Structure formats: structure tokens, C-alpha cells
Amino acid sequence: MLSLQDISDRLEIQDLLTDYCYAIDEKNFDALDDIFIPDAEIDYTETGGAKGNLAEIKNYLPRALEQFENSQHMIATTKLNITGDTATAKSICFNPMNPKRDAEPVTFFVGLWYVDELVRTAQGWRISKRHEALSYFHNLPADFAAVDPDAS
């Protein structure tokens, strides 16, 4: 049976994972300060993105997401393991995206998993490590190019 602490931890972590999705889709990158620890390791390379700490990723994301009219990160079926003040999570993410383009409008889909390590801080649960593991792209336009993570 889950204790009240177990239930609270699970709900807090689930809210944190949801808050990430809203921050990205609303392009509210300052909200990531309440989701990650400052020296978090964030790796988006499997989907063509950057790898770095929180400050580096916050610099990269506006450039990477500027090319999209919208996106809709939807997470589900999170497998969560909590051990005291640390946790691991693996969540399915389904993400339809609409790139800005002069050509025919298109929606493509990204299927991925967020593989996370989390820590309890004085401010609550935070992600300390995130790896974005690619499952598939569907309907990716032939002329689409990801933003160079090393360009500034």
C-alpha cells in the first residue's frame, strides 16, 4: 500500500513532468528553472537537438522552437521508481508539430521517451538528468532541417 508520502511524491513528479510539456509548448523557457536543477544534464541529441546544462538548453530552445507554429507534447504511461529523495522516470511522449513554412502546411509527429533522473530539493522535486530517446518520426517533411545545436 502506498503511504501518503508516496502518493504525494508521485503526484508532485507527475505535475513536474506536465509542467515541462506546458513550458515547452508555451515557449516559457524561464519556467524550466522550476523544473530542472541548475546543473541538470539535458540531452535532446537523438531527435536532432542539443545536449547541455539548463542554461545552455534555455539558450538553444528559443532558436529550435522558433521554426514551429505550434507543438503539443503529450506524456503518458510514466514508469516511476522513487527511492527516498531520488527517482527515475520513463514517460512516453507523443508530439505533433507544425513547422512554419511557405509550402503546404504539414503536421509531423515525433514519438519519444523522456528518461529522467529526479531529486527532491528544498523547492520540491526537480529533474537532474533528462535524455530524450527517439522512437520515431512520422510525416517529417523532406525539406525540414533541425537547428544546429552549436550555432548561436
GROMACS .gro file of N, CA and C in nm:
model
  456
    1MET      N    1   0.084  -0.118   0.000
    1MET     CA    2   0.000   0.000   0.000
    1MET      C    3   0.089   0.125   0.000
    2LEU      N    4   0.050   0.223  -0.080
    2LEU     CA    5   0.125   0.348  -0.086
    2LEU      C    6   0.099   0.433   0.037
    3SER      N    7   0.205   0.492   0.089
    3SER     CA    8   0.190   0.586   0.200
    3SER      C    9   0.146   0.721   0.145
    4LEU      N   10   0.105   0.810   0.234
    4LEU     CA   11   0.070   0.945   0.190
    4LEU      C   12   0.190   1.014   0.127
    5GLN      N   13   0.310   0.989   0.177
    5GLN     CA   14   0.431   1.047   0.117
    5GLN      C   15   0.451   0.993  -0.024
    6ASP      N   16   0.432   0.861  -0.043
    6ASP     CA   17   0.444   0.801  -0.177
    6ASP      C   18   0.346   0.865  -0.274
    7ILE      N   19   0.224   0.881  -0.231
    7ILE     CA   20   0.120   0.940  -0.317
    7ILE      C   21   0.156   1.085  -0.350
    8SER      N   22   0.198   1.160  -0.248
    8SER     CA   23   0.237   1.299  -0.269
    8SER      C   24   0.354   1.309  -0.366
    9ASP      N   25   0.457   1.226  -0.347
    9ASP     CA   26   0.573   1.228  -0.436
    9ASP      C   27   0.532   1.200  -0.579
   10ARG      N   28   0.450   1.098  -0.599
   10ARG     CA   29   0.407   1.062  -0.734
   10ARG      C   30   0.329   1.176  -0.800
   11LEU      N   31   0.240   1.237  -0.728
   11LEU     CA   32   0.161   1.347  -0.784
   11LEU      C   33   0.250   1.468  -0.814
   12GLU      N   34   0.343   1.497  -0.725
   12GLU     CA   35   0.433   1.611  -0.747
   12GLU      C   36   0.519   1.588  -0.870
   13ILE      N   37   0.572   1.467  -0.886
   13ILE     CA   38   0.656   1.437  -1.002
   13ILE      C   39   0.572   1.440  -1.129
   14GLN      N   40   0.452   1.384  -1.126
   14GLN     CA   41   0.367   1.388  -1.245
   14GLN      C   42   0.336   1.533  -1.284
   15ASP      N   43   0.308   1.618  -1.186
   15ASP     CA   44   0.285   1.761  -1.215
   15ASP      C   45   0.410   1.825  -1.276
   16LEU      N   46   0.526   1.789  -1.225
   16LEU     CA   47   0.652   1.843  -1.278
   16LEU      C   48   0.671   1.805  -1.424
   17LEU      N   49   0.644   1.680  -1.457
   17LEU     CA   50   0.657   1.633  -1.596
   17LEU      C   51   0.557   1.704  -1.686
   18THR      N   52   0.438   1.726  -1.637
   18THR     CA   53   0.336   1.800  -1.712
   18THR      C   54   0.377   1.946  -1.729
   19ASP      N   55   0.429   2.007  -1.623
   19ASP     CA   56   0.473   2.146  -1.630
   19ASP      C   57   0.579   2.165  -1.739
   20TYR      N   58   0.667   2.067  -1.756
   20TYR     CA   59   0.767   2.073  -1.862
   20TYR      C   60   0.699   2.083  -1.999
   21CYS      N   61   0.602   1.999  -2.022
   21CYS     CA   62   0.533   1.999  -2.152
   21CYS      C   63   0.468   2.135  -2.180
   22TYR      N   64   0.402   2.190  -2.081
   22TYR     CA   65   0.339   2.321  -2.100
   22TYR      C   66   0.444   2.430  -2.121
   23ALA      N   67   0.554   2.426  -2.047
   23ALA     CA   68   0.658   2.527  -2.064
   23ALA      C   69   0.713   2.525  -2.207
   24ILE      N   70   0.737   2.406  -2.261
   24ILE     CA   71   0.791   2.395  -2.396
   24ILE      C   72   0.688   2.441  -2.499
   25ASP      N   73   0.565   2.394  -2.488
   25ASP     CA   74   0.463   2.430  -2.586
   25ASP      C   75   0.425   2.577  -2.581
   26GLU      N   76   0.433   2.638  -2.463
   26GLU     CA   77   0.403   2.781  -2.449
   26GLU      C   78   0.528   2.867  -2.467
   27LYS      N   79   0.640   2.803  -2.494
   27LYS     CA   80   0.769   2.871  -2.512
   27LYS      C   81   0.802   2.961  -2.394
   28ASN      N   82   0.772   2.911  -2.275
   28ASN     CA   83   0.801   2.980  -2.150
   28ASN      C   84   0.926   2.915  -2.089
   29PHE      N   85   1.041   2.948  -2.144
   29PHE     CA   86   1.163   2.879  -2.107
   29PHE      C   87   1.213   2.914  -1.967
   30ASP      N   88   1.172   3.029  -1.913
   30ASP     CA   89   1.209   3.061  -1.775
   30ASP      C   90   1.141   2.965  -1.676
   31ALA      N   91   1.029   2.907  -1.716
   31ALA     CA   92   0.961   2.810  -1.629
   31ALA      C   93   1.046   2.686  -1.606
   32LEU      N   94   1.143   2.662  -1.694
   32LEU     CA   95   1.230   2.545  -1.679
   32LEU      C   96   1.315   2.554  -1.552
   33ASP      N   97   1.334   2.676  -1.500
   33ASP     CA   98   1.409   2.694  -1.375
   33ASP      C   99   1.341   2.624  -1.258
   34ASP      N  100   1.209   2.604  -1.267
   34ASP     CA  101   1.133   2.537  -1.162
   34ASP      C  102   1.112   2.389  -1.192
   35ILE      N  103   1.174   2.341  -1.299
   35ILE     CA  104   1.158   2.201  -1.340
   35ILE      C  105   1.290   2.125  -1.330
   36PHE      N  106   1.400   2.191  -1.362
   36PHE     CA  107   1.533   2.129  -1.360
   36PHE      C  108   1.618   2.190  -1.250
   37ILE      N  109   1.716   2.114  -1.202
   37ILE     CA  110   1.818   2.174  -1.118
   37ILE      C  111   1.912   2.252  -1.211
   38PRO      N  112   1.981   2.355  -1.162
   38PRO     CA  113   2.064   2.439  -1.250
   38PRO      C  114   2.170   2.363  -1.329
   39ASP      N  115   2.230   2.261  -1.271
   39ASP     CA  116   2.335   2.187  -1.342
   39ASP      C  117   2.283   2.055  -1.402
   40ALA      N  118   2.155   2.052  -1.431
   40ALA     CA  119   2.095   1.932  -1.492
   40ALA      C  120   2.165   1.898  -1.622
   41GLU      N  121   2.170   1.770  -1.653
   41GLU     CA  122   2.220   1.721  -1.781
   41GLU      C  123   2.097   1.695  -1.869
   42ILE      N  124   2.088   1.765  -1.981
   42ILE     CA  125   1.972   1.753  -2.071
   42ILE      C  126   2.024   1.715  -2.209
   43ASP      N  127   1.970   1.607  -2.263
   43ASP     CA  128   2.021   1.552  -2.390
   43ASP      C  129   1.906   1.529  -2.488
   44TYR      N  130   1.900   1.614  -2.591
   44TYR     CA  131   1.800   1.603  -2.697
   44TYR      C  132   1.861   1.553  -2.828
   45THR      N  133   1.982   1.499  -2.824
   45THR     CA  134   2.054   1.470  -2.947
   45THR      C  135   1.987   1.363  -3.035
   46GLU      N  136   1.917   1.267  -2.976
   46GLU     CA  137   1.854   1.163  -3.058
   46GLU      C  138   1.745   1.218  -3.150
   47THR      N  139   1.690   1.333  -3.116
   47THR     CA  140   1.587   1.394  -3.201
   47THR      C  141   1.643   1.513  -3.277
   48GLY      N  142   1.775   1.523  -3.286
   48GLY     CA  143   1.838   1.629  -3.364
   48GLY      C  144   1.868   1.755  -3.287
   49GLY      N  145   1.855   1.751  -3.155
   49GLY     CA  146   1.873   1.871  -3.074
   49GLY      C  147   2.006   1.878  -3.004
   50ALA      N  148   2.010   1.963  -2.904
   50ALA     CA  149   2.132   1.993  -2.829
   50ALA      C  150   2.146   1.905  -2.706
   51LYS      N  151   2.264   1.913  -2.649
   51LYS     CA  152   2.294   1.849  -2.521
   51LYS      C  153   2.367   1.952  -2.437
   52GLY      N  154   2.325   1.968  -2.312
   52GLY     CA  155   2.393   2.065  -2.227
   52GLY      C  156   2.329   2.078  -2.091
   53ASN      N  157   2.373   2.180  -2.017
   53ASN     CA  158   2.311   2.207  -1.888
   53ASN      C  159   2.189   2.297  -1.909
   54LEU      N  160   2.123   2.332  -1.803
   54LEU     CA  161   1.999   2.410  -1.814
   54LEU      C  162   2.020   2.542  -1.886
   55ALA      N  163   2.124   2.616  -1.853
   55ALA     CA  164   2.148   2.745  -1.918
   55ALA      C  165   2.171   2.727  -2.068
   56GLU      N  166   2.248   2.626  -2.105
   56GLU     CA  167   2.274   2.602  -2.247
   56GLU      C  168   2.146   2.562  -2.321
   57ILE      N  169   2.065   2.480  -2.259
   57ILE     CA  170   1.940   2.437  -2.323
   57ILE      C  171   1.842   2.553  -2.332
   58LYS      N  172   1.837   2.638  -2.231
   58LYS     CA  173   1.749   2.756  -2.238
   58LYS      C  174   1.793   2.852  -2.348
   59ASN      N  175   1.920   2.854  -2.381
   59ASN     CA  176   1.970   2.934  -2.492
   59ASN      C  177   1.933   2.869  -2.626
   60TYR      N  178   1.935   2.739  -2.631
   60TYR     CA  179   1.908   2.664  -2.754
   60TYR      C  180   1.758   2.659  -2.789
   61LEU      N  181   1.673   2.636  -2.693
   61LEU     CA  182   1.531   2.610  -2.721
   61LEU      C  183   1.459   2.721  -2.797
   62PRO      N  184   1.478   2.849  -2.766
   62PRO     CA  185   1.408   2.952  -2.845
   62PRO      C  186   1.443   2.946  -2.993
   63ARG      N  187   1.570   2.920  -3.024
   63ARG     CA  188   1.611   2.908  -3.164
   63ARG      C  189   1.551   2.784  -3.229
   64ALA      N  190   1.550   2.674  -3.156
   64ALA     CA  191   1.500   2.548  -3.211
   64ALA      C  192   1.349   2.552  -3.233
   65LEU      N  193   1.276   2.612  -3.141
   65LEU     CA  194   1.130   2.610  -3.148
   65LEU      C  195   1.070   2.728  -3.222
   66GLU      N  196   1.154   2.827  -3.257
   66GLU     CA  197   1.107   2.942  -3.335
   66GLU      C  198   1.050   2.898  -3.469
   67GLN      N  199   1.100   2.789  -3.522
   67GLN     CA  200   1.059   2.744  -3.655
   67GLN      C  201   0.924   2.671  -3.656
   68PHE      N  202   0.858   2.662  -3.539
   68PHE     CA  203   0.730   2.591  -3.532
   68PHE      C  204   0.615   2.684  -3.498
   69GLU      N  205   0.506   2.668  -3.570
   69GLU     CA  206   0.382   2.740  -3.536
   69GLU      C  207   0.333   2.693  -3.400
   70ASN      N  208   0.338   2.562  -3.381
   70ASN     CA  209   0.293   2.505  -3.254
   70ASN      C  210   0.345   2.363  -3.238
   71SER      N  211   0.333   2.316  -3.117
   71SER     CA  212   0.365   2.178  -3.084
   71SER      C  213   0.273   2.140  -2.968
   72GLN      N  214   0.264   2.012  -2.944
   72GLN     CA  215   0.175   1.965  -2.838
   72GLN      C  216   0.235   1.840  -2.775
   73HIS      N  217   0.317   1.861  -2.674
   73HIS     CA  218   0.382   1.749  -2.606
   73HIS      C  219   0.281   1.682  -2.513
   74MET      N  220   0.255   1.556  -2.539
   74MET     CA  221   0.160   1.479  -2.456
   74MET      C  222   0.234   1.361  -2.396
   75ILE      N  223   0.237   1.354  -2.262
   75ILE     CA  224   0.305   1.244  -2.196
   75ILE      C  225   0.203   1.149  -2.136
   76ALA      N  226   0.245   1.022  -2.127
   76ALA     CA  227   0.156   0.919  -2.072
   76ALA      C  228   0.241   0.802  -2.023
   77THR      N  229   0.176   0.714  -1.956
   77THR     CA  230   0.233   0.587  -1.908
   77THR      C  231   0.372   0.604  -1.849
   78THR      N  232   0.383   0.694  -1.753
   78THR     CA  233   0.510   0.714  -1.685
   78THR      C  234   0.537   0.597  -1.591
   79LYS      N  235   0.652   0.538  -1.608
   79LYS     CA  236   0.701   0.435  -1.516
   79LYS      C  237   0.790   0.506  -1.417
   80LEU      N  238   0.751   0.507  -1.291
   80LEU     CA  239   0.817   0.588  -1.189
   80LEU      C  240   0.868   0.500  -1.077
   81ASN      N  241   0.995   0.519  -1.040
   81ASN     CA  242   1.055   0.448  -0.926
   81ASN      C  243   1.115   0.551  -0.833
   82ILE      N  244   1.065   0.555  -0.710
   82ILE     CA  245   1.110   0.652  -0.611
   82ILE      C  246   1.184   0.577  -0.500
   83THR      N  247   1.304   0.628  -0.467
   83THR     CA  248   1.382   0.574  -0.357
   83THR      C  249   1.427   0.692  -0.272
   84GLY      N  250   1.353   0.719  -0.166
   84GLY     CA  251   1.387   0.830  -0.078
   84GLY      C  252   1.377   0.963  -0.151
   85ASP      N  253   1.491   1.032  -0.164
   85ASP     CA  254   1.494   1.165  -0.225
   85ASP      C  255   1.539   1.164  -0.370
   86THR      N  256   1.542   1.047  -0.432
   86THR     CA  257   1.574   1.037  -0.573
   86THR      C  258   1.468   0.952  -0.642
   87ALA      N  259   1.460   0.969  -0.773
   87ALA     CA  260   1.362   0.891  -0.850
   87ALA      C  261   1.411   0.879  -0.994
   88THR      N  262   1.358   0.778  -1.061
   88THR     CA  263   1.376   0.765  -1.205
   88THR      C  264   1.237   0.757  -1.267
   89ALA      N  265   1.229   0.809  -1.390
   89ALA     CA  266   1.101   0.806  -1.461
   89ALA      C  267   1.127   0.783  -1.608
   90LYS      N  268   1.038   0.708  -1.670
   90LYS     CA  269   1.040   0.690  -1.815
   90LYS      C  270   0.898   0.714  -1.862
   91SER      N  271   0.882   0.817  -1.947
   91SER     CA  272   0.749   0.859  -1.992
   91SER      C  273   0.742   0.858  -2.144
   92ILE      N  274   0.633   0.808  -2.197
   92ILE     CA  275   0.608   0.818  -2.340
   92ILE      C  276   0.566   0.961  -2.370
   93CYS      N  277   0.619   1.017  -2.479
   93CYS     CA  278   0.577   1.149  -2.527
   93CYS      C  279   0.536   1.136  -2.673
   94PHE      N  280   0.419   1.186  -2.704
   94PHE     CA  281   0.368   1.195  -2.841
   94PHE      C  282   0.359   1.343  -2.871
   95ASN      N  283   0.427   1.387  -2.979
   95ASN     CA  284   0.440   1.529  -3.004
   95ASN      C  285   0.413   1.564  -3.150
   96PRO      N  286   0.289   1.604  -3.184
   96PRO     CA  287   0.265   1.659  -3.317
   96PRO      C  288   0.320   1.801  -3.324
   97MET      N  289   0.380   1.836  -3.440
   97MET     CA  290   0.441   1.968  -3.456
   97MET      C  291   0.406   2.023  -3.594
   98ASN      N  292   0.386   2.154  -3.600
   98ASN     CA  293   0.359   2.223  -3.726
   98ASN      C  294   0.469   2.324  -3.754
   99PRO      N  295   0.560   2.291  -3.848
   99PRO     CA  296   0.665   2.387  -3.881
   99PRO      C  297   0.608   2.506  -3.958
  100LYS      N  298   0.669   2.624  -3.934
  100LYS     CA  299   0.636   2.742  -4.014
  100LYS      C  300   0.694   2.718  -4.152
  101ARG      N  301   0.613   2.739  -4.256
  101ARG     CA  302   0.665   2.716  -4.390
  101ARG      C  303   0.576   2.784  -4.493
  102ASP      N  304   0.637   2.820  -4.605
  102ASP     CA  305   0.563   2.879  -4.716
  102ASP      C  306   0.493   2.772  -4.798
  103ALA      N  307   0.545   2.653  -4.793
  103ALA     CA  308   0.487   2.541  -4.868
  103ALA      C  309   0.358   2.496  -4.800
  104GLU      N  310   0.300   2.391  -4.855
  104GLU     CA  311   0.178   2.332  -4.799
  104GLU      C  312   0.195   2.305  -4.649
  105PRO      N  313   0.099   2.345  -4.567
  105PRO     CA  314   0.109   2.317  -4.423
  105PRO      C  315   0.120   2.166  -4.399
  106VAL      N  316   0.195   2.130  -4.299
  106VAL     CA  317   0.214   1.989  -4.268
  106VAL      C  318   0.223   1.973  -4.116
  107THR      N  319   0.172   1.862  -4.069
  107THR     CA  320   0.192   1.824  -3.930
  107THR      C  321   0.275   1.696  -3.931
  108PHE      N  322   0.384   1.699  -3.856
  108PHE     CA  323   0.459   1.574  -3.842
  108PHE      C  324   0.457   1.535  -3.695
  109PHE      N  325   0.492   1.411  -3.671
  109PHE     CA  326   0.478   1.354  -3.538
  109PHE      C  327   0.611   1.298  -3.490
  110VAL      N  328   0.638   1.323  -3.364
  110VAL     CA  329   0.757   1.268  -3.301
  110VAL      C  330   0.710   1.180  -3.185
  111GLY      N  331   0.755   1.057  -3.185
  111GLY     CA  332   0.730   0.966  -3.073
  111GLY      C  333   0.861   0.947  -2.999
  112LEU      N  334   0.859   0.966  -2.869
  112LEU     CA  335   0.983   0.955  -2.792
  112LEU      C  336   0.953   0.916  -2.649
  113TRP      N  337   1.058   0.887  -2.577
  113TRP     CA  338   1.050   0.865  -2.433
  113TRP      C  339   1.137   0.968  -2.364
  114TYR      N  340   1.086   1.022  -2.254
  114TYR     CA  341   1.170   1.101  -2.164
  114TYR      C  342   1.222   1.004  -2.058
  115VAL      N  343   1.352   0.993  -2.049
  115VAL     CA  344   1.416   0.910  -1.948
  115VAL      C  345   1.482   1.006  -1.850
  116ASP      N  346   1.427   1.010  -1.730
  116ASP     CA  347   1.464   1.113  -1.633
  116ASP      C  348   1.520   1.057  -1.503
  117GLU      N  349   1.609   1.135  -1.443
  117GLU     CA  350   1.650   1.117  -1.305
  117GLU      C  351   1.605   1.242  -1.232
  118LEU      N  352   1.548   1.224  -1.113
  118LEU     CA  353   1.494   1.337  -1.037
  118LEU      C  354   1.549   1.336  -0.896
  119VAL      N  355   1.551   1.455  -0.836
  119VAL     CA  356   1.593   1.469  -0.696
  119VAL      C  357   1.494   1.558  -0.623
  120ARG      N  358   1.477   1.526  -0.495
  120ARG     CA  359   1.396   1.613  -0.410
  120ARG      C  360   1.485   1.727  -0.361
  121THR      N  361   1.444   1.850  -0.381
  121THR     CA  362   1.519   1.967  -0.335
  121THR      C  363   1.434   2.040  -0.231
  122ALA      N  364   1.490   2.144  -0.173
  122ALA     CA  365   1.414   2.226  -0.077
  122ALA      C  366   1.292   2.291  -0.145
  123GLN      N  367   1.298   2.307  -0.277
  123GLN     CA  368   1.188   2.367  -0.353
  123GLN      C  369   1.092   2.261  -0.409
  124GLY      N  370   1.119   2.134  -0.386
  124GLY     CA  371   1.037   2.026  -0.438
  124GLY      C  372   1.116   1.942  -0.536
  125TRP      N  373   1.048   1.851  -0.603
  125TRP     CA  374   1.113   1.762  -0.699
  125TRP      C  375   1.162   1.840  -0.820
  126ARG      N  376   1.280   1.804  -0.870
  126ARG     CA  377   1.338   1.864  -0.989
  126ARG      C  378   1.403   1.754  -1.072
  127ILE      N  379   1.410   1.776  -1.202
  127ILE     CA  380   1.479   1.683  -1.291
  127ILE      C  381   1.628   1.716  -1.287
  128SER      N  382   1.710   1.615  -1.263
  128SER     CA  383   1.855   1.634  -1.261
  128SER      C  384   1.919   1.584  -1.391
  129LYS      N  385   1.850   1.495  -1.461
  129LYS     CA  386   1.903   1.441  -1.586
  129LYS      C  387   1.784   1.403  -1.674
  130ARG      N  388   1.788   1.448  -1.800
  130ARG     CA  389   1.684   1.411  -1.896
  130ARG      C  390   1.750   1.368  -2.026
  131HIS      N  391   1.709   1.252  -2.071
  131HIS     CA  392   1.751   1.201  -2.202
  131HIS      C  393   1.624   1.182  -2.284
  132GLU      N  394   1.624   1.241  -2.402
  132GLU     CA  395   1.511   1.228  -2.493
  132GLU      C  396   1.546   1.114  -2.590
  133ALA      N  397   1.480   0.999  -2.574
  133ALA     CA  398   1.510   0.881  -2.655
  133ALA      C  399   1.408   0.871  -2.768
  134LEU      N  400   1.456   0.875  -2.891
  134LEU     CA  401   1.369   0.873  -3.008
  134LEU      C  402   1.309   0.735  -3.031
  135SER      N  403   1.179   0.734  -3.060
  135SER     CA  404   1.113   0.613  -3.107
  135SER      C  405   1.089   0.624  -3.257
  136TYR      N  406   1.028   0.736  -3.302
  136TYR     CA  407   1.001   0.751  -3.445
  136TYR      C  408   0.971   0.896  -3.481
  137PHE      N  409   0.988   0.926  -3.608
  137PHE     CA  410   0.932   1.045  -3.674
  137PHE      C  411   0.831   0.993  -3.774
  138HIS      N  412   0.721   1.062  -3.789
  138HIS     CA  413   0.623   1.027  -3.892
  138HIS      C  414   0.585   1.155  -3.967
  139ASN      N  415   0.588   1.148  -4.098
  139ASN     CA  416   0.547   1.259  -4.184
  139ASN      C  417   0.644   1.376  -4.177
  140LEU      N  418   0.767   1.349  -4.146
  140LEU     CA  419   0.869   1.454  -4.139
  140LEU      C  420   0.892   1.509  -4.279
  141PRO      N  421   0.873   1.640  -4.301
  141PRO     CA  422   0.894   1.696  -4.436
  141PRO      C  423   1.036   1.673  -4.484
  142ALA      N  424   1.051   1.639  -4.610
  142ALA     CA  425   1.183   1.612  -4.668
  142ALA      C  426   1.275   1.733  -4.658
  143ASP      N  427   1.217   1.854  -4.660
  143ASP     CA  428   1.299   1.975  -4.657
  143ASP      C  429   1.322   2.029  -4.515
  144PHE      N  430   1.280   1.953  -4.414
  144PHE     CA  431   1.294   2.001  -4.277
  144PHE      C  432   1.435   1.977  -4.227
  145ALA      N  433   1.492   2.078  -4.162
  145ALA     CA  434   1.626   2.064  -4.102
  145ALA      C  435   1.622   2.115  -3.959
  146ALA      N  436   1.672   2.037  -3.869
  146ALA     CA  437   1.679   2.078  -3.728
  146ALA      C  438   1.778   2.194  -3.715
  147VAL      N  439   1.760   2.274  -3.612
  147VAL     CA  440   1.851   2.385  -3.582
  147VAL      C  441   1.983   2.328  -3.530
  148ASP      N  442   2.092   2.380  -3.581
  148ASP     CA  443   2.224   2.337  -3.537
  148ASP      C  444   2.242   2.372  -3.391
  149PRO      N  445   2.262   2.271  -3.305
  149PRO     CA  446   2.275   2.298  -3.162
  149PRO      C  447   2.397   2.385  -3.128
  150ASP      N  448   2.500   2.383  -3.215
  150ASP     CA  449   2.623   2.457  -3.186
  150ASP      C  450   2.622   2.600  -3.238
  151ALA      N  451   2.522   2.634  -3.321
  151ALA     CA  452   2.514   2.771  -3.372
  151ALA      C  453   2.455   2.861  -3.265
  152SER      N  454   2.497   2.983  -3.262
  152SER     CA  455   2.441   3.076  -3.162
  152SER      C  456   2.377   3.187  -3.232
   0.00000   0.00000   0.00000
